[in-house]
Amino acid sequence: MEAAEKEEISVEDEAVDKNIFKDCSKISFYRRQKQYLSKKSTYQALLDSITTSEVSTKFKIINEATKVPLLAEVYGLEGNIFRLKINEEAPLKPRYEVPDVVTSKPGTVRLISCSGDAGNLVLADGKGDLKCHITANPFKVDLVSEEEVVISINSLGQLYFEHLQIPHKQRTVKENKEDASIDTSQENQEDLGLWEEKCGNFVDVKANGPTSIGLDFSLHGFEHLYGIPQHAESHQLKNTGDGDAYRLYNLDVYGYKIHDKMGIYGSIPYLLAHKLGRTIGIFWLNASETLVEINTEPAVEYTQTQMGPVAAKQKVRSQTHVHWMSESGIIDVFLLTGPTPSDIFKQYSHLT
């Protein structure tokens, strides 16, 4: 009798079991942000609160629903870099800010208020080549270069900021009664991991409640995006509308699958976008678990023509929306404006 047939071994059989790692549906801060943003609550910038100094311009942002103020800071940095920081105005305790990554204190460029009215503010660097247009209601920031909008911040209204809270045990009876309706409605929904979150046998207790953050960026005219390593995916980043977001979370994954957006050995929250004539970068300085959603869509413009039956000519200008969501920390983002790939590498190497 012939020897028993050899057992077939597939590479797929040795691939990692994704069930032991989280996808978006299992990440509570992702679910919370998606649920909240569906309600279309907006933020408003209080431009009458502006203070300026040699290094930055500061103003308050307030949410229409919670009325809890945030403090926004806009910096102009040497080498055509803008920095935006958003934090609680008066947190219960200091929120985590990433140390040791920015190699040295970047040199600042004073931003000058060059125009604006009650609902708008325009800041420009000394040369006037780059301008930062701030719209008050709803809060939005447009980064303009040579009269062209390159990046818009919060144009989709996805700014999200969870505030530190007093632990339940330290609250007064009155405070608990005021929050009762909120807690009840949350209990009737799936667990959102507000005060503790479970993963297998591990329980993550959040002493001061959830502290996740999020913000969207619209990149005008860009459809080729790269970066945010490390993933076993294509070099050019793909749209995430039909599946999970790109996950930035350090994991030692044996037998990881290719063409997959799960995080593996390292995470660098740095994204590049390129089009004819300009390259830009977004450096999201946050060390906590981060998810990045990408959606590229053509923006269609019509111009009249004089050709008889042809009433209009269609011009397609791509636009890509990038939505960053992190589990904790503050919003601290560097916008690298290039304009050339060489300039981008100089700007990033100057920072880190």
PDB file of C-alpha atoms in Angstrom, residues 10 37 39 45 48 117:
ATOM      1  CA  SER A  10      -1.381  26.376   3.037  1.00  0.00           C
ATOM      2  CA  LEU A  37     -20.948  62.801  14.658  1.00  0.00           C
ATOM      3  CA  LYS A  39     -25.977  64.105  15.343  1.00  0.00           C
ATOM      4  CA  ALA A  45     -14.765  79.728  17.215  1.00  0.00           C
ATOM      5  CA  ASP A  48     -13.558  87.920  20.188  1.00  0.00           C
ATOM      6  CA  ASP A 117     -14.498  90.588   9.919  1.00  0.00           C
TER       7      ASP A 117
END
